[in-house]
PDB file of C-alpha atoms in Angstrom:
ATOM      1  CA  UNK A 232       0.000   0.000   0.000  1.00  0.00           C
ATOM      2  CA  UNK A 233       2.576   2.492   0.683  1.00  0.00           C
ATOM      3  CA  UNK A 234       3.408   2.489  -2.807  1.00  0.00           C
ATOM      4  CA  UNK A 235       1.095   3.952  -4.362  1.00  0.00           C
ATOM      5  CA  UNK A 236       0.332   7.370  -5.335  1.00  0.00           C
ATOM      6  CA  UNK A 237      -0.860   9.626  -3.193  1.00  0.00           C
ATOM      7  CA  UNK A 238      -4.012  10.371  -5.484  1.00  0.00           C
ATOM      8  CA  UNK A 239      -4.960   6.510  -5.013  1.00  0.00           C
ATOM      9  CA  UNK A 240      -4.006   6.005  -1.232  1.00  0.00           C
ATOM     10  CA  UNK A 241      -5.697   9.165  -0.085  1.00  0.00           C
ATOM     11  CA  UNK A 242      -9.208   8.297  -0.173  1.00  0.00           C
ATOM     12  CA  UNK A 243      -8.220   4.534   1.318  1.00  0.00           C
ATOM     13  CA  UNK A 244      -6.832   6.206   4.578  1.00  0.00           C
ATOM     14  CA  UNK A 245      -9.576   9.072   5.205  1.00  0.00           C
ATOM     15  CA  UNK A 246     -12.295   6.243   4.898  1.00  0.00           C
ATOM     16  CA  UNK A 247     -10.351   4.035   7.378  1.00  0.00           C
ATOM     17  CA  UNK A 248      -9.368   7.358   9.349  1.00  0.00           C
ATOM     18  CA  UNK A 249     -13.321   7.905  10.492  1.00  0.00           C
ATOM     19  CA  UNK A 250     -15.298   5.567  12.235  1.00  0.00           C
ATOM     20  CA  UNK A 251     -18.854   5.432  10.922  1.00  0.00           C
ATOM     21  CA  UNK A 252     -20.544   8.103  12.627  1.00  0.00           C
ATOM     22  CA  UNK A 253     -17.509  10.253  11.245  1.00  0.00           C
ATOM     23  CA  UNK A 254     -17.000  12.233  14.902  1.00  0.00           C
ATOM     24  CA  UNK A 255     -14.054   9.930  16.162  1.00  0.00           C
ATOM     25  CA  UNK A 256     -10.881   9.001  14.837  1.00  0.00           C
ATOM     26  CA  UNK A 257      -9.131   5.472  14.003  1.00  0.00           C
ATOM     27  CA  UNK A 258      -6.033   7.018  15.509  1.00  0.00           C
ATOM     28  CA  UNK A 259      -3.553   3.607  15.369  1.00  0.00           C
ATOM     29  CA  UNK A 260      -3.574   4.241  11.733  1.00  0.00           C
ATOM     30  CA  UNK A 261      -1.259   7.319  12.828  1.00  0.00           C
ATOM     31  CA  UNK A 262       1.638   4.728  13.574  1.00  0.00           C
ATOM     32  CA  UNK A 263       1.564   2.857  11.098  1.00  0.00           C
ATOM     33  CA  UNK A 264       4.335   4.635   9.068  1.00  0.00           C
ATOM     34  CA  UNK A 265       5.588   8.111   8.681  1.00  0.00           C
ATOM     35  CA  UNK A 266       4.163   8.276   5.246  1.00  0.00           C
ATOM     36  CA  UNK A 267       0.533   7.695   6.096  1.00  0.00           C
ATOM     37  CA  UNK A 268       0.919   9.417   9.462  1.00  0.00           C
ATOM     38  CA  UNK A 269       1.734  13.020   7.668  1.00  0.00           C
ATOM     39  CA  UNK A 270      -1.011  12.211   5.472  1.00  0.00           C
ATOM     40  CA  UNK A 271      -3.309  11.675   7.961  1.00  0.00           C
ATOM     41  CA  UNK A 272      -2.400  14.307  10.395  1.00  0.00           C
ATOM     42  CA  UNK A 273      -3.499  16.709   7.132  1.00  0.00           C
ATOM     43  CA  UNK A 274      -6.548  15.274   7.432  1.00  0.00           C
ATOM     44  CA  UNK A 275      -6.729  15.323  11.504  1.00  0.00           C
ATOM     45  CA  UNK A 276      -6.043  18.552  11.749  1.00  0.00           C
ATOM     46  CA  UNK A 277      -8.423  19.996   8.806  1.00  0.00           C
ATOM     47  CA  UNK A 278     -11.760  19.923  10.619  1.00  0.00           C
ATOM     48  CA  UNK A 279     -10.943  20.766  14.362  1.00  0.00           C
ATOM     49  CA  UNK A 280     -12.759  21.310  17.423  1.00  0.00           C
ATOM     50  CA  UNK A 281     -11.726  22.968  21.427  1.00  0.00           C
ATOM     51  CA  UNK A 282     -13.703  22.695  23.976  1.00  0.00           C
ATOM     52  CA  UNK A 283     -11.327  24.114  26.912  1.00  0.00           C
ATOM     53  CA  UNK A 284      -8.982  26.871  27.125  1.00  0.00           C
ATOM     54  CA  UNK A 285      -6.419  24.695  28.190  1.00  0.00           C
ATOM     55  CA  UNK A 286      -6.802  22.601  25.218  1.00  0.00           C
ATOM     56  CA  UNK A 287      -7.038  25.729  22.656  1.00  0.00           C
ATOM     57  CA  UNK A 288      -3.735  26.770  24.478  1.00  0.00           C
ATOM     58  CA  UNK A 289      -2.263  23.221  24.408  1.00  0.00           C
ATOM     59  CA  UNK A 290      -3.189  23.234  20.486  1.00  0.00           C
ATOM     60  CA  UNK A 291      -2.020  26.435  19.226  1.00  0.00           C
ATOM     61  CA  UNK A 292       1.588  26.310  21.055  1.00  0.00           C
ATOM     62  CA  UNK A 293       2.426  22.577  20.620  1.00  0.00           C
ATOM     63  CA  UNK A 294       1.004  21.703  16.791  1.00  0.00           C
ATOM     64  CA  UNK A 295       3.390  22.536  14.208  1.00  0.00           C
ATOM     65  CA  UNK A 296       2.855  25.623  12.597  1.00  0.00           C
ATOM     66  CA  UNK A 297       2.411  23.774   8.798  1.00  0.00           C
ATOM     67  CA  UNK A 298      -0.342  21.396  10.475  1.00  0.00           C
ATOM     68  CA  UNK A 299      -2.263  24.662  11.726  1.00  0.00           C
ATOM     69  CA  UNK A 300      -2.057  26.587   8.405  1.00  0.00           C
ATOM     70  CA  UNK A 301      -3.909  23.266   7.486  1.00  0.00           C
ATOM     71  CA  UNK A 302      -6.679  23.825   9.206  1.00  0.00           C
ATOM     72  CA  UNK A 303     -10.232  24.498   7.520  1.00  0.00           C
ATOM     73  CA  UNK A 304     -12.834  24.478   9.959  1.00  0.00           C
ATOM     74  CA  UNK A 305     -12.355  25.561  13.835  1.00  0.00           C
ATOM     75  CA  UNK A 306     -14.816  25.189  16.658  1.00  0.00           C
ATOM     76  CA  UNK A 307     -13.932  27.049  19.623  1.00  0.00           C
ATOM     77  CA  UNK A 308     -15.918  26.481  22.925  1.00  0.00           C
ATOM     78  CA  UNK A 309     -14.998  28.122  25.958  1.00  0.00           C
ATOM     79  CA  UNK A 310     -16.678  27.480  29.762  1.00  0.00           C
ATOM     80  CA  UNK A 311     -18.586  31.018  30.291  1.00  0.00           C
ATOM     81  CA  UNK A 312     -16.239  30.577  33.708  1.00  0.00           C
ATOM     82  CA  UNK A 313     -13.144  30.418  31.600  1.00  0.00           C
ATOM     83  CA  UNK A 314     -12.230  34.674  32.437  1.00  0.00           C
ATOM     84  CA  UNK A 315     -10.520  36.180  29.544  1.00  0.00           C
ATOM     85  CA  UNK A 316      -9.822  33.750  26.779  1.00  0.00           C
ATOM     86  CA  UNK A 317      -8.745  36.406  23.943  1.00  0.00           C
ATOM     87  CA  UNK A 318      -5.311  35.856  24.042  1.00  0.00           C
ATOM     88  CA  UNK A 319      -5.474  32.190  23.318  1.00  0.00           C
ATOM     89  CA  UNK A 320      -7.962  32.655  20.681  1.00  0.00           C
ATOM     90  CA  UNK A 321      -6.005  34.926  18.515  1.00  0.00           C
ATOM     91  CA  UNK A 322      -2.826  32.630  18.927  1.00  0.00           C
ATOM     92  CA  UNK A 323      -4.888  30.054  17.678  1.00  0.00           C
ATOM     93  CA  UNK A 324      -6.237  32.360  15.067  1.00  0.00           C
ATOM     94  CA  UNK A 325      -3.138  33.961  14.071  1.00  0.00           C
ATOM     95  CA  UNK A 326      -1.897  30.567  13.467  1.00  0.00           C
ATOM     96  CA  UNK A 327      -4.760  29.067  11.583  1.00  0.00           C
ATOM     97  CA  UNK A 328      -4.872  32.251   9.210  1.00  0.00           C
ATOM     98  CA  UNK A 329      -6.224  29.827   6.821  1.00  0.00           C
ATOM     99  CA  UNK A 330      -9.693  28.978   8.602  1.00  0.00           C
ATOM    100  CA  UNK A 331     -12.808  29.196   6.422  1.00  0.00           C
ATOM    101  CA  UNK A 332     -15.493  28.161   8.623  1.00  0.00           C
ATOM    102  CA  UNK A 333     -14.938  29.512  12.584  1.00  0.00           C
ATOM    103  CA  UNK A 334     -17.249  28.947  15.332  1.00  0.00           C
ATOM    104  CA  UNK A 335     -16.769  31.194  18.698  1.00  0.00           C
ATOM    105  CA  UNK A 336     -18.824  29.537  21.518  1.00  0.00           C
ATOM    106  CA  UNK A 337     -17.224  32.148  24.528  1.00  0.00           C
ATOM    107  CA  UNK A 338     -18.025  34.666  27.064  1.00  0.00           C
ATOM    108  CA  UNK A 339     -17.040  38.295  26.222  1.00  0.00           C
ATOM    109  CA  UNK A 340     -16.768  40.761  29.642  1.00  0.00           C
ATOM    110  CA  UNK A 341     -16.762  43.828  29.897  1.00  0.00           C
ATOM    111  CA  UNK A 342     -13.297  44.821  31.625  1.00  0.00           C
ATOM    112  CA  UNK A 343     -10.922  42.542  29.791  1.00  0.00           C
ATOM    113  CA  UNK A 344      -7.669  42.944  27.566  1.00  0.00           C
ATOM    114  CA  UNK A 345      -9.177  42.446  23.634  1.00  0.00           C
ATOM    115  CA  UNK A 346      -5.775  42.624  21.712  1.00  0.00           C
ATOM    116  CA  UNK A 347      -5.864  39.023  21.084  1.00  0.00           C
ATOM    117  CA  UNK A 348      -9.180  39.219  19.457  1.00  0.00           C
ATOM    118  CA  UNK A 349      -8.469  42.397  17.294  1.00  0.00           C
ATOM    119  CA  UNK A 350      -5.002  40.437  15.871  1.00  0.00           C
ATOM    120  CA  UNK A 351      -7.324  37.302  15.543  1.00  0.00           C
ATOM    121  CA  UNK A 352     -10.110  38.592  13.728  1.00  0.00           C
ATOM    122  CA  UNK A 353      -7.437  40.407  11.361  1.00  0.00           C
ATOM    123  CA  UNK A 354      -5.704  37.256  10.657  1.00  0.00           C
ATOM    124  CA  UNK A 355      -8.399  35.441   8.962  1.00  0.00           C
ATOM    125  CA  UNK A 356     -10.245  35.597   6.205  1.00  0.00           C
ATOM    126  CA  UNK A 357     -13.340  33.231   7.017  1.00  0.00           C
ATOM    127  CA  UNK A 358     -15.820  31.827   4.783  1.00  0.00           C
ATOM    128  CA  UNK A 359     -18.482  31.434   7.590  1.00  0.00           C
ATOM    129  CA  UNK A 360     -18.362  33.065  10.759  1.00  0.00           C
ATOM    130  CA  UNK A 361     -20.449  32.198  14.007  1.00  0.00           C
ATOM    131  CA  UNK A 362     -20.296  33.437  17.597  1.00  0.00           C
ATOM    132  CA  UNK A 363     -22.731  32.704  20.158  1.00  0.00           C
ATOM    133  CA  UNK A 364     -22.945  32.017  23.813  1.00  0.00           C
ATOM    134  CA  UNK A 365     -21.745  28.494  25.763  1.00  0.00           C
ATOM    135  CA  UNK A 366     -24.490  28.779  27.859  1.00  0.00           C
ATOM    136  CA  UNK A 367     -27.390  26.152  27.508  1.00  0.00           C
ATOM    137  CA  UNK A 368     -29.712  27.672  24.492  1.00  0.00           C
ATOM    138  CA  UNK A 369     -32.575  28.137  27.136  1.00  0.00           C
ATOM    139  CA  UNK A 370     -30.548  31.066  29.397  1.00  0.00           C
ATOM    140  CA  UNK A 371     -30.854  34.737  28.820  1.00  0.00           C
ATOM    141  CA  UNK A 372     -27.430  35.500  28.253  1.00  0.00           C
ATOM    142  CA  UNK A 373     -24.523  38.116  26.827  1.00  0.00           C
ATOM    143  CA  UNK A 374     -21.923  36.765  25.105  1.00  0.00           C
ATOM    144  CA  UNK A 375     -21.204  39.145  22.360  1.00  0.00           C
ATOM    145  CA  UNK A 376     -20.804  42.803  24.210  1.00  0.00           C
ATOM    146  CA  UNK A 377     -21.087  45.650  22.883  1.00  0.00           C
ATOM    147  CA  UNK A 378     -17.561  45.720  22.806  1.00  0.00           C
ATOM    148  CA  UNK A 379     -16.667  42.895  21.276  1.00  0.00           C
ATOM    149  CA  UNK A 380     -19.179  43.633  18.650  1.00  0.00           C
ATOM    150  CA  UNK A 381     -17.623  47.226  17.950  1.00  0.00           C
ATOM    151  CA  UNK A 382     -14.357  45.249  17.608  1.00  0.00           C
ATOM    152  CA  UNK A 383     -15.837  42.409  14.708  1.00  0.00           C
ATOM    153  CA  UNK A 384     -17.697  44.907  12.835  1.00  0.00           C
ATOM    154  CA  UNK A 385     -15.220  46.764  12.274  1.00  0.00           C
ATOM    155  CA  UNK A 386     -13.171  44.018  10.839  1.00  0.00           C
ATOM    156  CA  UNK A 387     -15.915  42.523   8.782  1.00  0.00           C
ATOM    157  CA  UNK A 388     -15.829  44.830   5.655  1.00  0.00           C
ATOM    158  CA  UNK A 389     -12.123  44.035   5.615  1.00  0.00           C
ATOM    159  CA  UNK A 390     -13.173  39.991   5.012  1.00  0.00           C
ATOM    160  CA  UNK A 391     -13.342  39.815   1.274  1.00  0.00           C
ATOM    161  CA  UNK A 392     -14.956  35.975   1.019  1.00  0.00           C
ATOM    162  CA  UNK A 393     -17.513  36.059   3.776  1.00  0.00           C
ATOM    163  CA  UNK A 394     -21.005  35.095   3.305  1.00  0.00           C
ATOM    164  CA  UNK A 395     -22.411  33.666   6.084  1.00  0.00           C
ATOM    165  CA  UNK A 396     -22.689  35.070   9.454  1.00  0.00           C
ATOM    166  CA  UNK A 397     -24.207  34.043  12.605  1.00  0.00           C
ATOM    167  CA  UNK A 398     -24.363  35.961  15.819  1.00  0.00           C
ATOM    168  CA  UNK A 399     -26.735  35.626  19.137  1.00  0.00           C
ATOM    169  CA  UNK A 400     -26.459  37.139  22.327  1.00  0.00           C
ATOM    170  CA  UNK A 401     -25.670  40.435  21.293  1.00  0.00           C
ATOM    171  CA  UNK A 402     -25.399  43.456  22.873  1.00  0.00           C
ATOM    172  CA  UNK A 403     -25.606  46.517  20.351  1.00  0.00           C
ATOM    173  CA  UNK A 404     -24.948  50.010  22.004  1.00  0.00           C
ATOM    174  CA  UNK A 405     -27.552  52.392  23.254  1.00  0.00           C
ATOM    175  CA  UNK A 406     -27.686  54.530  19.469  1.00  0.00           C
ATOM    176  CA  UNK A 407     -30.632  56.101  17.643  1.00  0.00           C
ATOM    177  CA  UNK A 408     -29.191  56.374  14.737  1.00  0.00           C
ATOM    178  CA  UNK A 409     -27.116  53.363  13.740  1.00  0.00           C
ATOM    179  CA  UNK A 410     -25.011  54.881  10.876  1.00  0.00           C
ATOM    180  CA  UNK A 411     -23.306  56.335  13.419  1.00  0.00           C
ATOM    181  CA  UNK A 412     -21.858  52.773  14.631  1.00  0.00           C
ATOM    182  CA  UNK A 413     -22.690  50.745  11.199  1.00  0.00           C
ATOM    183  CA  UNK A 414     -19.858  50.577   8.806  1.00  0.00           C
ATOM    184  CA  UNK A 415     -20.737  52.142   5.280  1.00  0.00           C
ATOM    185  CA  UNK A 416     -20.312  48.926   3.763  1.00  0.00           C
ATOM    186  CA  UNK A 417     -20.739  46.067   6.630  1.00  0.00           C
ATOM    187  CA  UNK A 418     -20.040  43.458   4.365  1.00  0.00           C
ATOM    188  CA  UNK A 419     -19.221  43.534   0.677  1.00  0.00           C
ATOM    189  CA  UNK A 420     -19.901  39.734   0.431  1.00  0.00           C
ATOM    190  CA  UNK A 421     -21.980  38.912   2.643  1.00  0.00           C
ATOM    191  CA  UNK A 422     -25.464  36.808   1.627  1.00  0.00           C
ATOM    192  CA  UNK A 423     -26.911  34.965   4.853  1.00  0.00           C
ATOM    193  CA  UNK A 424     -27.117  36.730   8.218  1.00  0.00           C
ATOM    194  CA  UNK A 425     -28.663  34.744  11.148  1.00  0.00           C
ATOM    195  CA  UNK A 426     -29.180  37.010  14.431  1.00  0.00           C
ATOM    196  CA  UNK A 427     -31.019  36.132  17.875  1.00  0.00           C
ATOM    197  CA  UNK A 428     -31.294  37.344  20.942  1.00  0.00           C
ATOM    198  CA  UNK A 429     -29.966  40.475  20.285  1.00  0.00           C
ATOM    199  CA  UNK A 430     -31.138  43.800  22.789  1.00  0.00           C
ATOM    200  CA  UNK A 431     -31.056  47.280  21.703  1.00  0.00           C
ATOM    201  CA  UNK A 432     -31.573  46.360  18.337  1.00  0.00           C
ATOM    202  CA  UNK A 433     -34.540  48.521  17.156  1.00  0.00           C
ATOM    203  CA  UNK A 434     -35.928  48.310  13.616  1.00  0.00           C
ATOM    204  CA  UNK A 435     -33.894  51.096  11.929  1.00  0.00           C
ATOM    205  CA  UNK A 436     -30.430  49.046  13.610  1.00  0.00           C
ATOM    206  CA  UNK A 437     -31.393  46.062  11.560  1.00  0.00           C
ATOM    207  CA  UNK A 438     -32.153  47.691   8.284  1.00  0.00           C
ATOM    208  CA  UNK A 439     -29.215  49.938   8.752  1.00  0.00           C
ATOM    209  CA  UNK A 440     -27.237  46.640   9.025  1.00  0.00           C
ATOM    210  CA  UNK A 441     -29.372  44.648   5.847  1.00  0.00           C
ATOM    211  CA  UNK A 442     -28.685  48.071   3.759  1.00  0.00           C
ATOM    212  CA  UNK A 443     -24.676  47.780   4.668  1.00  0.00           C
ATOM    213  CA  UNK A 444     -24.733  44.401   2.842  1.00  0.00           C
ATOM    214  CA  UNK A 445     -25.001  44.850  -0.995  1.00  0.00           C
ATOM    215  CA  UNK A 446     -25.090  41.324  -1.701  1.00  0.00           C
ATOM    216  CA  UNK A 447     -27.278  40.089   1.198  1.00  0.00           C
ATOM    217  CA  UNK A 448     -30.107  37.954   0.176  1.00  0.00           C
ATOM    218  CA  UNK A 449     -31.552  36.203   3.703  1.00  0.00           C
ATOM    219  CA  UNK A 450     -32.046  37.669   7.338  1.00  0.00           C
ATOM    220  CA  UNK A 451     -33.022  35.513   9.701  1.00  0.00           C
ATOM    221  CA  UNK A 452     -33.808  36.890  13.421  1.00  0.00           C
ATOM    222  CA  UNK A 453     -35.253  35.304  16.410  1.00  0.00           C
ATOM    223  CA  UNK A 454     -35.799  37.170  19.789  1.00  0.00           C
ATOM    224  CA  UNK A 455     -35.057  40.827  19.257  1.00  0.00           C
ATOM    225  CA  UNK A 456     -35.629  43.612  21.516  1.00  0.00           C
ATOM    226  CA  UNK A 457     -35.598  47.212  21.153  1.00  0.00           C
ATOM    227  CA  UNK A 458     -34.289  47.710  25.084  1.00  0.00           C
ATOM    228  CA  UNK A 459     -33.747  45.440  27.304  1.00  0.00           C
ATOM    229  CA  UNK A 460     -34.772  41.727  27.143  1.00  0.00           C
ATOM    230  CA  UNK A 461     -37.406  43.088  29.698  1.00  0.00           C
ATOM    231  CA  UNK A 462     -38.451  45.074  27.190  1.00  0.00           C
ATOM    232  CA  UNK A 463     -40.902  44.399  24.259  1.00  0.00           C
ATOM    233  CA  UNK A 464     -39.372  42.401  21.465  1.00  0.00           C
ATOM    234  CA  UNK A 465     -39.197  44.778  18.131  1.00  0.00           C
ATOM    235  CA  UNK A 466     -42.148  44.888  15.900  1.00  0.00           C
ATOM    236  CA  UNK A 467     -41.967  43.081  12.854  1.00  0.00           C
ATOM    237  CA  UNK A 468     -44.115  45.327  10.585  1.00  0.00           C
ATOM    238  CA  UNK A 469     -41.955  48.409  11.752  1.00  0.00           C
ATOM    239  CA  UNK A 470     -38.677  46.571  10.763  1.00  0.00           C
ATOM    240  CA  UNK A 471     -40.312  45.748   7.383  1.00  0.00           C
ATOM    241  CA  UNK A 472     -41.002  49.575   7.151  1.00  0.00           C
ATOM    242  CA  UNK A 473     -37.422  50.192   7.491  1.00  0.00           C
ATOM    243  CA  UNK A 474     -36.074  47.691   5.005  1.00  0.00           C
ATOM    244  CA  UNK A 475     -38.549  49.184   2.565  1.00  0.00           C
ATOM    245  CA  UNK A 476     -37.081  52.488   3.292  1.00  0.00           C
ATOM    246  CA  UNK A 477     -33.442  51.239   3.237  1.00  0.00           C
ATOM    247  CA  UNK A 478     -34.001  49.738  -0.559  1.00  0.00           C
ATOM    248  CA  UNK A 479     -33.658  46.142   1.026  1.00  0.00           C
ATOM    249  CA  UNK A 480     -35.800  43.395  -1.150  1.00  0.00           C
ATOM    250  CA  UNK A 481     -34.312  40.381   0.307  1.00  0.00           C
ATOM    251  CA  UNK A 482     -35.552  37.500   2.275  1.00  0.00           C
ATOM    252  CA  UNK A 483     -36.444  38.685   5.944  1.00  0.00           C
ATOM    253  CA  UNK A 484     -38.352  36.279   8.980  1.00  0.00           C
ATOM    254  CA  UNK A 485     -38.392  37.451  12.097  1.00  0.00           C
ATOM    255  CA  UNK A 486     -39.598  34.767  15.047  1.00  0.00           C
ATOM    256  CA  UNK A 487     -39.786  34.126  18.966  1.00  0.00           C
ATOM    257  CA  UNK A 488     -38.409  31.214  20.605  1.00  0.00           C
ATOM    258  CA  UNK A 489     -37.805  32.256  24.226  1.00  0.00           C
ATOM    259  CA  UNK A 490     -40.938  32.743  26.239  1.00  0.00           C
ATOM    260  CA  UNK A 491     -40.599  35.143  29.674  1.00  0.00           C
ATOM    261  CA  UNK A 492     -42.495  34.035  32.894  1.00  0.00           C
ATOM    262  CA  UNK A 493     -44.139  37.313  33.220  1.00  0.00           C
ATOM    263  CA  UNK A 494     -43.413  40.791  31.821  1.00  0.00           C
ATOM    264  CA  UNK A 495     -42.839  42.151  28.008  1.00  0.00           C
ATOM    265  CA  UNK A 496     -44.582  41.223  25.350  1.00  0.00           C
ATOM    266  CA  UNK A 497     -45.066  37.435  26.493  1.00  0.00           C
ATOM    267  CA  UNK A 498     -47.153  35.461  24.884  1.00  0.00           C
ATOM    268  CA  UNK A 499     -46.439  37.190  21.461  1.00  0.00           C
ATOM    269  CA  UNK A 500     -45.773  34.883  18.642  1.00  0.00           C
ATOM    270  CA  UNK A 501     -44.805  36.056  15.307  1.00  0.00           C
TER     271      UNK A 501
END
């Protein structure tokens, strides 16, 4: 077997290399010989996935720099408890600068050093993009602060192959007129945006974000509120209003998933 072509011997391996299920490894294969050993670790290290800090640390200093440039797809899942994780992250990032699909499950605070998430975010050039909260999906949560938000939107117009993006648990900033925190041009890629549980996200914030996409052609949101999430959830035929005004003729849904106790608007199903 380990003479022939790597064109032939390729698709032999990565078949043996996943168990049926495909979300575990047949890791012996890995000492079998040097040969198919660098040709699997290609493979290994394409499609990854952290779920500590200590791990994403662990990964990004000890796996050689060639295996990390090999890397595709990166899930990153960090305990809410974990404190600051940003310098990790961007090591990671920095390192995988060749990432096209990146998933940030992790806890941004308020008082925190963000340098490693400004040189991360500026070291990629993602495909896909996703950040949302580790908390279980039914807690009221803020993962994405308004800081942390100022920081990726300002990086996203510089991403010249993004087209899908997915954020929840966002906190926008307290602004009535959102050109004054909106990039011109958001995204000049971008086609799918996904956003839930967002708060201080009025109707004139989302159009002024569906109007600084040229190319987008679906918005998806799911619990929005103007305020706070004590608030009343935004109104759907107001944010239709806007997009009208902002010349945006693209898909748009707007739903409820999380149902409050008492208080708000509960009860209200769109």
């Amino acid at each position: 077997m380990n003479k022939l072509a790597n064109e032939i011997l390729e698709p032999i391996l990565f078949e043996a290399f996943h168990n049926q299920e495909g979300d575990t490894h047949n890791t012996e294969l890995l000492t079998i010989h040097p040969r198919i050993t660098a040709i699997l670790y290609r493979r290994a290290y394409r499609d990854v996935t952290i779920n500590s800090l200590k791990q994403l640390e662990l990964f990004s200093q000890n796996v050689p720099t060639e295996l990390l440039s090999k890397v595709r797809s990166l899930n990153i899942n960090l305990s809410p408890t974990a404190g600051s994780v940003w310098g990790a992250v961007g090591d990671a990032l920095v390192k995988c600068r060749n990432v096209e699909h990146l998933k940030i499950r992790a806890m941004g605070l308020w008082e925190e050093d963000r340098r490693g998430l400004v040189e991360g975010l500026a070291a990629i050039d993602p495909i896909s993009f996703e950040w949302t909260s580790p908390d279980p999906p039914h807690h009221i949560s803020l993962s994405l602060v308004t800081p942390c938000l100022t920081i990726l939107l300002h990086q996203l117009p510089k991403w010249s192959r993004l087209e899908q993006l997915s954020l929840s648990h966002v906190q926008f900033p307290q602004c009535s007129q959102p050109d004054r925190f909106l990039p011109v041009i958001l995204s000049p890629t971008l086609k799918s945006i996904r956003l839930g549980q967002a708060i201080k996200a009025p109707a004139n914030m989302l159009a002024g974000i569906a109007s600084a996409c040229p190319r987008l052609e679906t918005f998806d949101t799911e619990d929005i509120y103007s305020e706070s999430i004590w608030g009343s959830r935004v109104d759907e035929k107001d944010v239709r209003n806007e997009l009208e005004e902002a010349y945006y003729y693209g898909a748009f849904t707007i739903s409820s998933r999380l149902q409050r106790i008492v208080g708000g608007d509960r009860g209200v199903v769109y």
